[in-house]
Amino acid sequence: FAEGYVRAPTREQEMVVARMEWHEADKVALALDLDTTLNALSLQQLNFLRDTARAALGSDYDDATMVSVNIAVLQPACEAACVPYARVLNPQGKVCTVFVSHAWGENFDAFVESLNDAFPTTIVGLWICATALYQTTRSELISKAIGTDPRSAPFTVALRSVDCFCVVRNAVADIYTRIWCCWEAFLANELKLLVPAKLKVVGPQNFPEVVDIEEAQASSKDDLEMILNVIREEPGMKERVNHAVNEIKMVRDELGMTQTFKNFGRDNERRIADLEVVVDDLQFENTGLRTQLQDLKAVVLELSARVAGLEGKEKKARA
């Protein structure tokens, strides 16, 4: 080509490009029509995503959020395969049994760790919006996947099919300042999932303040207005949403409490052993020291009883 001259594409080249664009659009359309209840990950696959994100982000991984992981890993994988990330790993699909409600601004590694703590031995199919929905830089495709009515959105369809609702809180932000998390809590309540046998709440309880759905936010203004409009349409629905959300906010993380008590108990057991050695080395009766030792043993026994009680409740809830 001469300098400053660009040859116009031929008609044949234009047709090839058009066919390629149509083929991509067709594949994406098929991806959006996939049964979302089959877009789940196993816990092992979530851990694989964590390893992939760690390799992709390098030194930035420790501070990475779900947003960071989406940009670095999920979007490229989805756009390359024209399917949600869950279908990249499970082409034939995996049935979702657990709906995971969380906020994208959380620390990603802490999020994954919370789910590992929640399901240490259970085989689960985790429906996580970031991996269950087609992720792309094209906002119009994301809007198309979500739809125009939250009552028929993929979140709602998936929630109707699971037998466990798992709320993952974080140390950074209150998930119930996010409109979709509020909608999920409300729907879980309507579906009778907010009972001990079907509800898991993990992560720190750093934001106990009462919230109001009217003050919730969303990354998409359209999503925010869509959900608020549905809630405002039905008399009393706003109150039911706020009730469900604030009830969940008050649930204590019994998994975390149990682990805390276990750690505290182990620490005190070591302290008792150290004190016993000191007392033996003194080779004489030290009444004051032995009294402290007996008091500490009593504390450990009480903690052990509380741990046993929490573990009993946990096993009963899983049964």
Coordinates of N, CA, C and O in Angstrom, one line a residue, residues 45-172:
Q45 N -13.8 -26.5 42.0 CA -13.7 -25.6 40.9 C -13.5 -24.1 41.3 O -12.8 -23.4 40.6
L46 N -14.2 -23.8 42.4 CA -14.0 -22.4 42.9 C -12.6 -22.2 43.3 O -12.0 -21.1 43.1
N47 N -12.0 -23.2 44.0 CA -10.6 -23.1 44.4 C -9.7 -23.1 43.2 O -8.6 -22.4 43.2
F48 N -10.1 -23.7 42.1 CA -9.3 -23.7 40.9 C -9.3 -22.2 40.3 O -8.3 -21.7 39.9
L49 N -10.5 -21.6 40.4 CA -10.6 -20.2 40.0 C -9.7 -19.3 40.8 O -9.1 -18.4 40.3
R50 N -9.7 -19.6 42.1 CA -8.8 -18.8 43.0 C -7.3 -19.0 42.5 O -6.6 -18.0 42.5
D51 N -6.9 -20.2 42.2 CA -5.5 -20.4 41.8 C -5.3 -19.7 40.5 O -4.2 -19.1 40.2
T52 N -6.3 -19.7 39.6 CA -6.1 -19.1 38.3 C -6.0 -17.5 38.5 O -5.2 -16.9 37.8
A53 N -6.8 -17.0 39.3 CA -6.8 -15.6 39.6 C -5.5 -15.1 40.2 O -4.9 -14.1 39.9
R54 N -5.0 -16.0 41.1 CA -3.7 -15.7 41.8 C -2.6 -15.6 40.8 O -1.7 -14.7 40.8
A55 N -2.6 -16.5 39.8 CA -1.6 -16.5 38.8 C -1.7 -15.4 37.8 O -0.7 -14.8 37.4
A56 N -3.0 -15.0 37.5 CA -3.2 -13.9 36.6 C -2.9 -12.6 37.2 O -2.4 -11.7 36.5
L57 N -3.2 -12.4 38.4 CA -3.1 -11.1 39.1 C -1.7 -10.8 39.7 O -1.4 -9.7 40.0
G58 N -1.0 -11.9 40.0 CA 0.3 -11.8 40.6 C 0.3 -11.0 41.9 O -0.5 -11.4 42.8
S59 N 1.1 -10.0 42.1 CA 1.2 -9.3 43.3 C 0.0 -8.5 43.7 O -0.2 -8.1 44.8
D60 N -0.9 -8.3 42.7 CA -2.2 -7.6 43.0 C -3.3 -8.5 43.6 O -4.3 -8.0 43.9
Y61 N -3.0 -9.8 43.6 CA -4.0 -10.8 44.0 C -4.5 -10.5 45.5 O -5.7 -10.6 45.7
D62 N -3.6 -10.2 46.4 CA -4.0 -10.1 47.8 C -5.1 -9.1 48.0 O -6.0 -9.3 48.9
D63 N -5.1 -8.1 47.2 CA -6.2 -7.0 47.4 C -7.3 -7.1 46.4 O -8.1 -6.2 46.3
A64 N -7.3 -8.2 45.6 CA -8.3 -8.3 44.5 C -9.7 -8.5 45.0 O -9.9 -9.2 46.0
T65 N -10.6 -7.9 44.3 CA -12.0 -8.1 44.6 C -12.6 -9.0 43.5 O -11.9 -9.4 42.5
M66 N -13.9 -9.3 43.6 CA -14.6 -10.1 42.5 C -14.5 -9.3 41.2 O -14.4 -9.9 40.1
V67 N -14.6 -8.0 41.3 CA -14.5 -7.1 40.1 C -13.2 -7.3 39.4 O -13.1 -7.5 38.2
S68 N -12.1 -7.4 40.2 CA -10.7 -7.6 39.7 C -10.6 -8.9 39.0 O -10.1 -9.1 37.9
V69 N -11.2 -10.0 39.6 CA -11.1 -11.3 39.1 C -12.0 -11.4 37.8 O -11.6 -12.1 36.9
N70 N -13.1 -10.7 37.8 CA -14.0 -10.7 36.6 C -13.2 -10.2 35.4 O -13.2 -10.7 34.3
I71 N -12.5 -9.0 35.6 CA -11.8 -8.4 34.5 C -10.6 -9.3 34.1 O -10.4 -9.4 32.8
A72 N -9.9 -9.8 35.0 CA -8.7 -10.6 34.7 C -8.9 -12.0 34.2 O -8.2 -12.5 33.3
V73 N -10.0 -12.6 34.7 CA -10.2 -14.1 34.4 C -11.5 -14.4 33.7 O -11.6 -15.0 32.7
L74 N -12.6 -13.9 34.4 CA -13.9 -14.4 33.9 C -14.3 -13.8 32.6 O -14.8 -14.5 31.7
Q75 N -14.2 -12.5 32.4 CA -14.5 -11.9 31.1 C -13.8 -12.5 29.9 O -14.4 -12.9 28.9
P76 N -12.5 -12.6 30.0 CA -11.7 -13.3 28.9 C -12.2 -14.7 28.6 O -12.3 -15.1 27.5
A77 N -12.4 -15.5 29.7 CA -12.8 -16.9 29.5 C -14.2 -17.0 28.9 O -14.4 -17.8 28.0
C78 N -15.1 -16.1 29.3 CA -16.5 -16.2 28.8 C -16.5 -15.7 27.3 O -17.2 -16.4 26.5
E79 N -15.8 -14.7 27.0 CA -15.8 -14.1 25.7 C -15.1 -15.1 24.7 O -15.5 -15.2 23.5
A80 N -14.1 -15.8 25.2 CA -13.4 -16.8 24.3 C -14.3 -18.0 24.0 O -14.3 -18.5 22.9
A81 N -15.0 -18.4 25.0 CA -15.8 -19.7 24.9 C -17.3 -19.4 24.5 O -18.0 -20.3 24.2
C82 N -17.7 -18.1 24.7 CA -19.1 -17.7 24.5 C -20.1 -18.4 25.4 O -21.2 -18.8 25.0
V83 N -19.6 -18.7 26.6 CA -20.5 -19.3 27.6 C -20.1 -18.8 29.0 O -19.0 -18.2 29.1
P84 N -21.0 -18.9 30.0 CA -20.6 -18.5 31.3 C -19.4 -19.3 31.8 O -19.2 -20.4 31.4
Y85 N -18.7 -18.8 32.8 CA -17.5 -19.5 33.3 C -17.8 -20.9 33.8 O -17.1 -21.8 33.6
A86 N -19.0 -21.0 34.5 CA -19.4 -22.3 35.0 C -19.5 -23.3 33.9 O -19.1 -24.5 34.1
R87 N -19.9 -22.9 32.7 CA -20.0 -23.9 31.6 C -18.7 -24.1 30.9 O -18.5 -25.0 30.1
V88 N -17.7 -23.2 31.1 CA -16.3 -23.4 30.6 C -15.8 -24.7 31.3 O -15.2 -25.5 30.7
L89 N -16.1 -24.7 32.6 CA -15.6 -25.9 33.4 C -16.5 -27.1 33.4 O -16.1 -28.2 33.6
N90 N -17.8 -26.8 33.2 CA -18.8 -27.9 33.1 C -19.6 -27.7 31.9 O -20.7 -27.2 31.9
P91 N -19.1 -28.2 30.7 CA -19.8 -27.9 29.5 C -21.3 -28.5 29.5 O -22.2 -27.9 28.9
Q92 N -21.5 -29.6 30.1 CA -22.8 -30.2 30.2 C -23.7 -29.7 31.3 O -24.8 -30.0 31.5
G93 N -23.0 -28.8 32.1 CA -23.8 -28.2 33.2 C -23.6 -29.0 34.6 O -23.3 -30.1 34.6
K94 N -23.8 -28.2 35.6 CA -23.8 -28.8 37.0 C -24.9 -28.2 37.8 O -25.1 -27.0 37.8
V95 N -25.7 -29.1 38.4 CA -26.9 -28.6 39.1 C -26.6 -27.8 40.3 O -25.7 -28.1 41.1
C96 N -27.2 -26.6 40.4 CA -27.0 -25.8 41.6 C -27.8 -26.2 42.8 O -29.0 -26.5 42.7
T97 N -27.2 -26.3 43.9 CA -27.8 -26.7 45.2 C -27.7 -25.6 46.2 O -28.5 -25.6 47.2
V98 N -26.8 -24.7 46.0 CA -26.5 -23.6 47.0 C -26.5 -22.3 46.2 O -25.8 -22.2 45.2
F99 N -27.3 -21.4 46.6 CA -27.3 -20.0 46.0 C -26.4 -19.2 47.0 O -26.7 -19.1 48.2
V100 N -25.4 -18.5 46.4 CA -24.5 -17.7 47.1 C -24.8 -16.3 46.9 O -24.7 -15.7 45.8
S101 N -25.1 -15.6 48.0 CA -25.4 -14.1 48.0 C -24.2 -13.4 48.6 O -23.8 -13.6 49.7
H102 N -23.7 -12.4 47.8 CA -22.5 -11.7 48.2 C -22.4 -10.4 47.5 O -23.2 -10.1 46.6
A103 N -21.4 -9.6 47.8 CA -21.1 -8.3 47.2 C -19.8 -8.4 46.4 O -18.8 -9.0 46.9
W104 N -19.8 -7.8 45.2 CA -18.6 -7.9 44.4 C -17.4 -7.0 44.9 O -16.3 -7.2 44.5
G105 N -17.7 -6.1 45.9 CA -16.6 -5.3 46.4 C -15.8 -6.0 47.5 O -14.8 -5.4 48.0
E106 N -16.1 -7.2 47.8 CA -15.4 -7.9 48.9 C -14.0 -8.4 48.4 O -13.7 -8.4 47.2
N107 N -13.2 -8.8 49.4 CA -11.9 -9.4 49.0 C -12.2 -10.8 48.5 O -12.8 -11.6 49.2
F108 N -11.7 -11.1 47.3 CA -12.0 -12.3 46.7 C -11.5 -13.5 47.4 O -12.2 -14.5 47.6
D109 N -10.3 -13.5 47.9 CA -9.7 -14.6 48.6 C -10.5 -14.9 49.9 O -10.7 -16.1 50.2
A110 N -10.9 -13.9 50.6 CA -11.7 -14.0 51.8 C -13.1 -14.7 51.5 O -13.6 -15.5 52.2
F111 N -13.6 -14.3 50.3 CA -14.9 -14.8 49.9 C -14.8 -16.3 49.6 O -15.6 -17.1 50.1
V112 N -13.7 -16.7 48.9 CA -13.5 -18.1 48.7 C -13.3 -18.9 50.0 O -13.8 -20.0 50.2
E113 N -12.5 -18.3 50.9 CA -12.2 -19.0 52.1 C -13.5 -19.2 53.0 O -13.6 -20.2 53.6
S114 N -14.4 -18.2 52.9 CA -15.6 -18.3 53.7 C -16.4 -19.5 53.2 O -17.1 -20.2 54.0
L115 N -16.5 -19.7 51.9 CA -17.2 -20.8 51.3 C -16.6 -22.1 51.6 O -17.2 -23.1 51.8
N116 N -15.2 -22.1 51.7 CA -14.6 -23.4 52.1 C -14.9 -23.7 53.6 O -15.0 -24.9 53.9
D117 N -15.0 -22.7 54.4 CA -15.4 -22.9 55.8 C -16.8 -23.3 55.9 O -17.2 -24.1 56.8
A118 N -17.7 -22.8 55.0 CA -19.1 -23.1 55.1 C -19.4 -24.6 54.7 O -20.3 -25.2 55.2
F119 N -18.6 -25.1 53.7 CA -18.9 -26.4 53.2 C -17.6 -27.2 53.2 O -17.1 -27.6 52.1
P120 N -17.1 -27.6 54.4 CA -15.8 -28.3 54.4 C -15.8 -29.7 53.9 O -14.8 -30.2 53.4
T121 N -16.9 -30.4 54.0 CA -17.0 -31.8 53.5 C -18.2 -32.0 52.6 O -18.2 -33.0 51.9
T122 N -19.1 -31.1 52.5 CA -20.3 -31.3 51.7 C -20.0 -31.1 50.2 O -19.4 -30.1 49.8
I123 N -20.6 -32.0 49.4 CA -20.5 -31.8 47.9 C -21.6 -30.8 47.5 O -22.8 -31.1 47.7
V124 N -21.3 -29.7 46.9 CA -22.3 -28.7 46.6 C -22.1 -28.2 45.1 O -21.1 -28.4 44.5
G125 N -23.2 -27.7 44.7 CA -23.2 -27.0 43.4 C -23.4 -25.5 43.7 O -24.6 -25.1 44.0
L126 N -22.4 -24.7 43.6 CA -22.5 -23.3 44.0 C -22.9 -22.4 42.8 O -22.2 -22.3 41.8
W127 N -24.1 -21.7 43.0 CA -24.5 -20.8 42.0 C -24.0 -19.4 42.5 O -24.5 -18.8 43.5
I128 N -23.0 -18.9 41.8 CA -22.4 -17.6 42.1 C -22.6 -16.7 40.9 O -22.2 -17.1 39.8
C129 N -23.2 -15.6 41.0 CA -23.6 -14.8 39.8 C -22.4 -14.5 38.9 O -22.6 -14.6 37.7
A130 N -21.3 -14.3 39.4 CA -20.1 -13.9 38.6 C -19.7 -15.1 37.7 O -19.2 -14.9 36.6
T131 N -19.9 -16.3 38.2 CA -19.5 -17.5 37.4 C -20.7 -18.1 36.7 O -20.5 -18.9 35.7
A132 N -21.9 -17.8 37.1 CA -23.1 -18.4 36.5 C -23.6 -17.6 35.3 O -24.3 -18.2 34.5
L133 N -23.3 -16.3 35.3 CA -23.8 -15.5 34.2 C -22.7 -15.2 33.2 O -21.5 -15.2 33.6
Y134 N -23.0 -14.9 32.0 CA -22.1 -14.6 31.0 C -21.4 -13.2 31.3 O -22.1 -12.2 31.3
Q135 N -20.1 -13.2 31.5 CA -19.4 -12.0 31.8 C -18.7 -11.4 30.5 O -18.1 -12.2 29.8
T136 N -18.9 -10.1 30.3 CA -18.4 -9.5 29.1 C -18.2 -8.0 29.3 O -18.8 -7.4 30.2
T137 N -17.5 -7.4 28.4 CA -17.3 -5.9 28.5 C -18.5 -5.3 27.8 O -18.6 -4.0 27.9
R138 N -19.4 -6.0 27.1 CA -20.5 -5.5 26.4 C -21.7 -5.4 27.4 O -22.4 -6.4 27.6
S139 N -22.0 -4.2 27.9 CA -23.0 -4.0 28.9 C -24.4 -4.4 28.4 O -25.3 -4.9 29.1
E140 N -24.6 -4.3 27.1 CA -26.0 -4.6 26.5 C -26.3 -6.1 26.6 O -27.4 -6.5 26.8
L141 N -25.2 -6.9 26.6 CA -25.4 -8.4 26.7 C -25.7 -8.8 28.2 O -26.5 -9.7 28.4
I142 N -25.0 -8.1 29.1 CA -25.3 -8.3 30.5 C -26.8 -7.9 30.8 O -27.5 -8.7 31.5
S143 N -27.2 -6.8 30.3 CA -28.6 -6.4 30.5 C -29.6 -7.4 29.9 O -30.6 -7.7 30.5
K144 N -29.2 -7.9 28.8 CA -30.1 -8.9 28.1 C -30.2 -10.2 28.9 O -31.3 -10.8 29.1
A145 N -29.1 -10.6 29.5 CA -29.1 -11.8 30.3 C -29.9 -11.6 31.6 O -30.6 -12.5 32.0
I146 N -29.9 -10.4 32.2 CA -30.6 -10.2 33.4 C -32.1 -10.0 33.1 O -33.0 -10.4 33.9
G147 N -32.4 -9.3 32.0 CA -33.8 -9.1 31.7 C -34.4 -7.8 32.2 O -33.7 -7.0 32.8
T148 N -35.7 -7.7 32.1 CA -36.4 -6.4 32.5 C -37.3 -6.6 33.7 O -37.9 -5.7 34.1
D149 N -37.3 -7.8 34.3 CA -38.2 -8.1 35.5 C -37.4 -9.0 36.5 O -37.0 -10.1 36.1
P150 N -37.1 -8.5 37.7 CA -36.3 -9.3 38.6 C -37.0 -10.6 39.0 O -36.4 -11.6 39.4
R151 N -38.3 -10.7 38.8 CA -39.1 -11.9 39.1 C -38.8 -13.1 38.2 O -39.1 -14.2 38.5
S152 N -38.2 -12.7 37.0 CA -37.8 -13.8 36.0 C -36.3 -13.7 35.7 O -35.8 -14.4 34.8
A153 N -35.5 -13.0 36.5 CA -34.1 -12.9 36.3 C -33.4 -14.2 36.6 O -34.0 -15.0 37.4
P154 N -32.2 -14.4 36.1 CA -31.5 -15.7 36.5 C -31.3 -15.9 38.0 O -31.4 -17.0 38.5
F155 N -31.1 -14.8 38.7 CA -31.0 -14.9 40.2 C -32.2 -15.5 40.8 O -32.1 -16.4 41.6
T156 N -33.4 -15.1 40.3 CA -34.6 -15.6 40.9 C -34.8 -17.1 40.4 O -35.3 -17.9 41.3
V157 N -34.6 -17.4 39.2 CA -34.7 -18.7 38.7 C -33.8 -19.7 39.5 O -34.3 -20.8 39.9
A158 N -32.6 -19.3 39.7 CA -31.7 -20.1 40.4 C -32.1 -20.3 41.9 O -32.1 -21.4 42.4
L159 N -32.5 -19.2 42.5 CA -33.0 -19.3 43.9 C -34.1 -20.3 44.1 O -34.2 -21.0 45.1
R160 N -35.0 -20.3 43.1 CA -36.2 -21.2 43.2 C -35.8 -22.7 43.1 O -36.6 -23.5 43.4
S161 N -34.6 -23.0 42.7 CA -34.2 -24.4 42.5 C -33.3 -24.9 43.5 O -33.0 -26.1 43.5
V162 N -32.8 -24.1 44.5 CA -31.8 -24.6 45.4 C -32.5 -25.0 46.7 O -33.6 -24.7 47.0
D163 N -31.7 -25.7 47.6 CA -32.2 -26.1 48.9 C -31.3 -25.4 50.0 O -31.4 -25.8 51.2
C164 N -30.4 -24.5 49.6 CA -29.6 -23.8 50.6 C -29.3 -22.4 50.1 O -28.9 -22.2 49.0
F165 N -29.5 -21.4 51.0 CA -29.2 -20.0 50.7 C -28.0 -19.7 51.6 O -28.1 -19.7 52.8
C166 N -26.9 -19.3 51.0 CA -25.7 -19.0 51.7 C -25.3 -17.5 51.5 O -25.1 -17.0 50.4
V167 N -25.3 -16.8 52.6 CA -24.9 -15.4 52.7 C -23.5 -15.2 53.1 O -23.1 -15.7 54.1
V168 N -22.7 -14.6 52.2 CA -21.3 -14.4 52.5 C -21.0 -12.9 52.8 O -21.0 -12.1 51.9
R169 N -20.9 -12.6 54.1 CA -20.6 -11.2 54.5 C -19.1 -11.0 54.3 O -18.3 -11.9 54.1
N170 N -18.7 -9.7 54.5 CA -17.3 -9.4 54.3 C -16.9 -8.2 55.2 O -17.8 -7.6 55.8
A171 N -15.6 -7.9 55.3 CA -15.2 -6.9 56.2 C -15.1 -5.5 55.6 O -14.8 -4.5 56.3
V172 N -15.4 -5.4 54.3 CA -15.3 -4.2 53.6 C -16.6 -3.4 53.5 O -16.6 -2.2 53.7

